[in-house]
mmCIF file of C-alpha atoms in Angstrom:
data_model
loop_
_atom_site.group_PDB
_atom_site.id
_atom_site.type_symbol
_atom_site.label_atom_id
_atom_site.label_comp_id
_atom_site.label_asym_id
_atom_site.label_seq_id
_atom_site.Cartn_x
_atom_site.Cartn_y
_atom_site.Cartn_z
ATOM 1 C CA UNK N 1 -8.164 9.289 2.370
ATOM 2 C CA UNK N 2 -10.387 6.391 3.211
ATOM 3 C CA UNK N 3 -8.559 3.090 3.698
ATOM 4 C CA UNK N 4 -9.014 -0.155 1.877
ATOM 5 C CA UNK N 5 -12.468 -1.586 2.402
ATOM 6 C CA UNK N 6 -13.572 -5.164 2.015
ATOM 7 C CA UNK N 7 -17.076 -6.603 1.838
ATOM 8 C CA UNK N 8 -18.527 -8.635 3.310
ATOM 9 C CA UNK N 9 -16.598 -8.885 6.536
ATOM 10 C CA UNK N 10 -17.907 -12.349 7.361
ATOM 11 C CA UNK N 11 -19.273 -15.156 5.250
ATOM 12 C CA UNK N 12 -20.477 -18.655 5.988
ATOM 13 C CA UNK N 13 -20.810 -21.054 3.062
ATOM 14 C CA UNK N 14 -21.159 -24.773 2.580
ATOM 15 C CA UNK N 15 -18.912 -27.088 0.582
ATOM 16 C CA UNK N 16 -19.480 -26.942 -3.123
ATOM 17 C CA UNK N 17 -20.827 -23.399 -3.158
ATOM 18 C CA UNK N 18 -19.077 -20.446 -4.689
ATOM 19 C CA UNK N 19 -18.309 -17.082 -3.161
ATOM 20 C CA UNK N 20 -17.347 -13.601 -4.322
ATOM 21 C CA UNK N 21 -15.376 -11.183 -2.181
ATOM 22 C CA UNK N 22 -15.024 -7.495 -2.925
ATOM 23 C CA UNK N 23 -12.241 -4.992 -2.330
ATOM 24 C CA UNK N 24 -12.216 -1.243 -2.792
ATOM 25 C CA UNK N 25 -8.676 0.200 -2.836
ATOM 26 C CA UNK N 26 -7.506 3.545 -1.601
ATOM 27 C CA UNK N 27 -8.454 6.255 -4.068
ATOM 28 C CA UNK N 28 -5.784 6.595 -6.732
ATOM 29 C CA UNK N 29 -4.235 3.187 -6.093
ATOM 30 C CA UNK N 30 -4.085 1.035 -9.211
ATOM 31 C CA UNK N 31 -2.655 -2.208 -7.798
ATOM 32 C CA UNK N 32 -4.740 -4.631 -5.795
ATOM 33 C CA UNK N 33 -3.352 -7.845 -4.281
ATOM 34 C CA UNK N 34 -5.124 -10.663 -2.513
ATOM 35 C CA UNK N 35 -3.773 -12.852 0.274
ATOM 36 C CA UNK N 36 -5.111 -15.862 2.137
ATOM 37 C CA UNK N 37 -4.311 -16.079 5.852
ATOM 38 C CA UNK N 38 -4.695 -19.341 7.774
ATOM 39 C CA UNK N 39 -3.236 -20.558 11.082
ATOM 40 C CA UNK N 40 -1.436 -23.381 9.342
ATOM 41 C CA UNK N 41 -0.091 -21.739 6.194
ATOM 42 C CA UNK N 42 0.161 -18.147 7.311
ATOM 43 C CA UNK N 43 -0.119 -15.367 4.772
ATOM 44 C CA UNK N 44 -0.061 -16.608 1.182
ATOM 45 C CA UNK N 45 -0.226 -14.537 -1.976
ATOM 46 C CA UNK N 46 -3.137 -15.258 -4.289
ATOM 47 C CA UNK N 47 -2.843 -12.774 -7.113
ATOM 48 C CA UNK N 48 -2.256 -9.131 -8.038
ATOM 49 C CA UNK N 49 -4.154 -6.943 -10.471
ATOM 50 C CA UNK N 50 -2.903 -3.766 -12.004
ATOM 51 C CA UNK N 51 -4.875 -1.694 -14.498
ATOM 52 C CA UNK N 52 -7.426 -4.500 -14.893
ATOM 53 C CA UNK N 53 -4.733 -7.048 -15.763
ATOM 54 C CA UNK N 54 -3.475 -9.894 -13.622
ATOM 55 C CA UNK N 55 0.175 -9.128 -13.066
ATOM 56 C CA UNK N 56 1.113 -11.902 -10.650
ATOM 57 C CA UNK N 57 -0.397 -15.186 -9.577
ATOM 58 C CA UNK N 58 0.322 -17.351 -6.551
ATOM 59 C CA UNK N 59 0.266 -21.094 -6.296
ATOM 60 C CA UNK N 60 -3.463 -21.687 -5.858
ATOM 61 C CA UNK N 61 -5.825 -23.905 -7.855
ATOM 62 C CA UNK N 62 -7.902 -22.539 -10.675
ATOM 63 C CA UNK N 63 -10.936 -22.416 -8.402
ATOM 64 C CA UNK N 64 -9.496 -19.130 -7.161
ATOM 65 C CA UNK N 65 -9.939 -16.298 -9.639
ATOM 66 C CA UNK N 66 -10.160 -12.557 -9.609
ATOM 67 C CA UNK N 67 -10.736 -9.494 -11.636
ATOM 68 C CA UNK N 68 -10.286 -5.772 -11.479
ATOM 69 C CA UNK N 69 -12.599 -3.106 -12.792
ATOM 70 C CA UNK N 70 -11.789 0.196 -14.454
ATOM 71 C CA UNK N 71 -12.233 2.013 -11.144
ATOM 72 C CA UNK N 72 -9.583 -0.321 -9.600
ATOM 73 C CA UNK N 73 -12.088 -2.131 -7.417
ATOM 74 C CA UNK N 74 -11.398 -5.817 -7.360
ATOM 75 C CA UNK N 75 -13.299 -9.019 -6.731
ATOM 76 C CA UNK N 76 -12.057 -12.519 -6.057
ATOM 77 C CA UNK N 77 -14.139 -15.610 -6.613
ATOM 78 C CA UNK N 78 -13.740 -19.069 -5.192
ATOM 79 C CA UNK N 79 -15.753 -21.820 -6.830
ATOM 80 C CA UNK N 80 -16.589 -25.272 -5.520
ATOM 81 C CA UNK N 81 -15.657 -24.371 -1.974
ATOM 82 C CA UNK N 82 -13.729 -26.845 0.171
ATOM 83 C CA UNK N 83 -13.362 -26.969 3.924
ATOM 84 C CA UNK N 84 -9.747 -25.952 3.552
ATOM 85 C CA UNK N 85 -10.764 -22.652 1.985
ATOM 86 C CA UNK N 86 -11.859 -21.402 5.372
ATOM 87 C CA UNK N 87 -9.552 -18.451 5.993
ATOM 88 C CA UNK N 88 -9.193 -14.711 6.348
ATOM 89 C CA UNK N 89 -8.869 -13.164 2.907
ATOM 90 C CA UNK N 90 -6.931 -9.926 2.839
ATOM 91 C CA UNK N 91 -6.886 -7.348 0.117
ATOM 92 C CA UNK N 92 -4.102 -4.807 -0.224
ATOM 93 C CA UNK N 93 -3.693 -1.823 -2.508
ATOM 94 C CA UNK N 94 -0.618 0.060 -3.705
ATOM 95 C CA UNK N 95 -0.222 3.202 -5.742
ATOM 96 C CA UNK N 96 1.425 1.397 -8.676
ATOM 97 C CA UNK N 97 4.921 0.399 -9.589
ATOM 98 C CA UNK N 98 6.657 -2.518 -7.982
ATOM 99 C CA UNK N 99 7.642 -3.301 -4.448
ATOM 100 C CA UNK N 100 5.346 -0.557 -3.210
ATOM 101 C CA UNK N 101 4.177 -0.250 0.335
ATOM 102 C CA UNK N 102 0.922 -2.164 0.539
ATOM 103 C CA UNK N 103 -2.103 -0.949 2.466
ATOM 104 C CA UNK N 104 -4.241 -3.717 3.813
ATOM 105 C CA UNK N 105 -7.962 -3.996 4.321
ATOM 106 C CA UNK N 106 -9.583 -5.528 7.421
ATOM 107 C CA UNK N 107 -10.198 -8.850 5.657
ATOM 108 C CA UNK N 108 -13.151 -11.081 4.942
ATOM 109 C CA UNK N 109 -13.518 -14.085 7.222
ATOM 110 C CA UNK N 110 -14.801 -17.035 5.195
ATOM 111 C CA UNK N 111 -16.034 -20.129 6.950
ATOM 112 C CA UNK N 112 -16.846 -23.195 4.879
ATOM 113 C CA UNK N 113 -19.055 -25.802 6.562
ATOM 114 C CA UNK V 1 11.578 -19.720 -5.357
ATOM 115 C CA UNK V 2 11.833 -17.128 -2.631
ATOM 116 C CA UNK V 3 11.319 -18.011 0.988
ATOM 117 C CA UNK V 4 11.158 -16.018 4.239
ATOM 118 C CA UNK V 5 11.798 -17.637 7.610
ATOM 119 C CA UNK V 6 11.040 -16.226 11.020
ATOM 120 C CA UNK V 7 12.372 -18.801 13.463
ATOM 121 C CA UNK V 8 10.648 -17.490 16.588
ATOM 122 C CA UNK V 9 6.897 -17.827 16.825
ATOM 123 C CA UNK V 10 6.797 -16.070 20.169
ATOM 124 C CA UNK V 11 9.112 -13.584 21.857
ATOM 125 C CA UNK V 12 8.369 -12.554 25.395
ATOM 126 C CA UNK V 13 10.379 -9.660 26.890
ATOM 127 C CA UNK V 14 10.100 -7.263 29.752
ATOM 128 C CA UNK V 15 9.431 -3.577 29.250
ATOM 129 C CA UNK V 16 12.693 -1.723 28.748
ATOM 130 C CA UNK V 17 14.586 -4.775 27.556
ATOM 131 C CA UNK V 18 15.994 -5.041 24.022
ATOM 132 C CA UNK V 19 14.102 -7.069 21.480
ATOM 133 C CA UNK V 20 15.339 -8.636 18.265
ATOM 134 C CA UNK V 21 13.125 -10.415 15.745
ATOM 135 C CA UNK V 22 14.987 -12.623 13.328
ATOM 136 C CA UNK V 23 14.202 -12.865 9.636
ATOM 137 C CA UNK V 24 16.119 -14.869 7.062
ATOM 138 C CA UNK V 25 15.345 -15.084 3.390
ATOM 139 C CA UNK V 26 16.333 -17.044 0.374
ATOM 140 C CA UNK V 27 16.148 -15.364 -2.977
ATOM 141 C CA UNK V 28 18.567 -15.399 -5.878
ATOM 142 C CA UNK V 29 17.872 -11.872 -7.045
ATOM 143 C CA UNK V 30 17.880 -8.493 -5.400
ATOM 144 C CA UNK V 31 15.012 -8.322 -2.943
ATOM 145 C CA UNK V 32 13.047 -5.603 -1.268
ATOM 146 C CA UNK V 33 12.501 -6.388 2.390
ATOM 147 C CA UNK V 34 9.721 -5.199 4.667
ATOM 148 C CA UNK V 35 8.465 -5.544 8.206
ATOM 149 C CA UNK V 36 4.729 -5.439 8.635
ATOM 150 C CA UNK V 37 3.002 -5.291 12.020
ATOM 151 C CA UNK V 38 -0.475 -6.153 13.204
ATOM 152 C CA UNK V 39 -1.592 -4.710 16.542
ATOM 153 C CA UNK V 40 -4.572 -6.215 18.317
ATOM 154 C CA UNK V 41 -7.826 -5.566 16.435
ATOM 155 C CA UNK V 42 -6.025 -3.532 13.795
ATOM 156 C CA UNK V 43 -5.208 -4.268 10.213
ATOM 157 C CA UNK V 44 -1.836 -5.261 8.924
ATOM 158 C CA UNK V 45 0.358 -2.201 8.309
ATOM 159 C CA UNK V 46 3.866 -1.392 7.198
ATOM 160 C CA UNK V 47 6.381 -0.835 9.992
ATOM 161 C CA UNK V 48 9.460 -0.229 7.877
ATOM 162 C CA UNK V 49 11.237 -1.204 4.675
ATOM 163 C CA UNK V 50 14.929 -1.596 4.139
ATOM 164 C CA UNK V 51 15.170 0.838 1.263
ATOM 165 C CA UNK V 52 14.030 3.768 3.405
ATOM 166 C CA UNK V 53 16.583 3.094 6.142
ATOM 167 C CA UNK V 54 14.358 4.843 8.668
ATOM 168 C CA UNK V 55 13.783 4.182 12.316
ATOM 169 C CA UNK V 56 10.072 3.814 13.010
ATOM 170 C CA UNK V 57 8.778 3.740 16.592
ATOM 171 C CA UNK V 58 12.338 3.043 17.683
ATOM 172 C CA UNK V 59 12.670 -0.011 15.470
ATOM 173 C CA UNK V 60 15.502 -0.483 12.974
ATOM 174 C CA UNK V 61 16.321 -3.261 10.554
ATOM 175 C CA UNK V 62 19.472 -3.781 8.547
ATOM 176 C CA UNK V 63 19.644 -5.808 5.398
ATOM 177 C CA UNK V 64 22.606 -8.191 5.505
ATOM 178 C CA UNK V 65 22.959 -9.635 2.020
ATOM 179 C CA UNK V 66 25.845 -11.856 3.026
ATOM 180 C CA UNK V 67 23.810 -13.588 5.730
ATOM 181 C CA UNK V 68 20.511 -13.053 3.828
ATOM 182 C CA UNK V 69 18.960 -11.593 6.949
ATOM 183 C CA UNK V 70 16.771 -8.631 7.826
ATOM 184 C CA UNK V 71 16.498 -8.703 11.604
ATOM 185 C CA UNK V 72 14.296 -6.162 13.392
ATOM 186 C CA UNK V 73 15.628 -4.562 16.549
ATOM 187 C CA UNK V 74 14.542 -2.182 19.256
ATOM 188 C CA UNK V 75 16.810 -1.285 22.192
ATOM 189 C CA UNK V 76 14.034 -0.659 24.746
ATOM 190 C CA UNK V 77 10.754 -2.487 24.248
ATOM 191 C CA UNK V 78 7.478 -0.821 25.276
ATOM 192 C CA UNK V 79 4.174 -2.478 26.176
ATOM 193 C CA UNK V 80 2.588 -0.961 23.060
ATOM 194 C CA UNK V 81 5.044 -2.939 20.936
ATOM 195 C CA UNK V 82 3.091 -6.119 21.752
ATOM 196 C CA UNK V 83 1.875 -7.282 18.336
ATOM 197 C CA UNK V 84 2.356 -9.741 15.531
ATOM 198 C CA UNK V 85 5.300 -8.976 13.283
ATOM 199 C CA UNK V 86 5.754 -10.245 9.754
ATOM 200 C CA UNK V 87 8.876 -10.093 7.652
ATOM 201 C CA UNK V 88 8.121 -9.946 3.911
ATOM 202 C CA UNK V 89 10.021 -10.000 0.642
ATOM 203 C CA UNK V 90 9.196 -8.516 -2.714
ATOM 204 C CA UNK V 91 10.957 -9.183 -5.954
ATOM 205 C CA UNK V 92 12.035 -6.068 -7.791
ATOM 206 C CA UNK V 93 10.413 -5.566 -11.164
ATOM 207 C CA UNK V 94 7.841 -8.228 -10.332
ATOM 208 C CA UNK V 95 4.883 -6.204 -9.221
ATOM 209 C CA UNK V 96 3.808 -6.011 -5.615
ATOM 210 C CA UNK V 97 3.700 -9.683 -4.693
ATOM 211 C CA UNK V 98 4.805 -10.205 -1.086
ATOM 212 C CA UNK V 99 6.204 -13.431 0.314
ATOM 213 C CA UNK V 100 5.635 -13.467 4.068
ATOM 214 C CA UNK V 101 7.402 -15.208 6.875
ATOM 215 C CA UNK V 102 5.344 -17.112 9.416
ATOM 216 C CA UNK V 103 5.254 -14.207 11.844
ATOM 217 C CA UNK V 104 6.544 -13.595 15.361
ATOM 218 C CA UNK V 105 4.263 -12.666 18.207
ATOM 219 C CA UNK V 106 5.907 -10.210 20.581
ATOM 220 C CA UNK V 107 4.659 -9.908 24.127
ATOM 221 C CA UNK V 108 6.087 -7.086 26.203
ATOM 222 C CA UNK V 109 5.497 -7.651 29.887
ATOM 223 C CA UNK V 110 5.306 -4.781 32.397
#
C-alpha cells in the first residue's frame, strides 16, 4: 500500500496570509491526525478526524482548523499566519479505533516570513 | 493533563554497548505507551508499543506503572540505531491523539 502523502512538501508564506495543507491517508485508514513539530515545542497534537468528524482537538488557537472528506483525505488550514507558525506539519493516519499505530507522512515544511 | 518526559536530549554510546532511553509519564488513567523512531531522512515510524510486548530490532520496553516509566533498552547498540527516538502516550478510548516526549537523539559511535 502507498504510504501517507502530504502536499505541498514546502511552503513559504508571509504574515497575515492563510495556508491550506493536504494529507492523503493510507487506503482504508479512516483516522487522520495532524501534528506541529518545532525545535522549541517538539511534536504537538493539533487535531484528529475520524469519519469526517473532529474527534480530538489540541491546544491551538482557532486560526488552526481542519476537515476530512468522505474519502478520508484531510486538509488543515491556518489563517492569519504568524511567524511562530513556521514549523513542520505532520499528518498521520490510522485504521480506526483508538490508540492505533499511527503512520506518518513526510510532512509539510511551512515558513512564515 | 497527560505529560511525557524524556530527560536526555542526547545519548552517545559506542557500538556494542548497552543503551537505555528513559521515558516517564504522568497520566491519571490507563495509558497506551509507544516508542516512535525517526532515522535520518526518513519519516517518523513506530518502533514498538507496550501492549504488543515484542522485541523490535533488539529493543525492548517495559511499562512500569508504579514508577510511571516506559524506558527503552537495547543490550548491544548498532550504528544503524543512530536516530531520534520519541516516547508517546495515548489515552484509551480517546481516539488516536498522541502526546509526545521531547525526544532523545541517539548517536552510536563505531
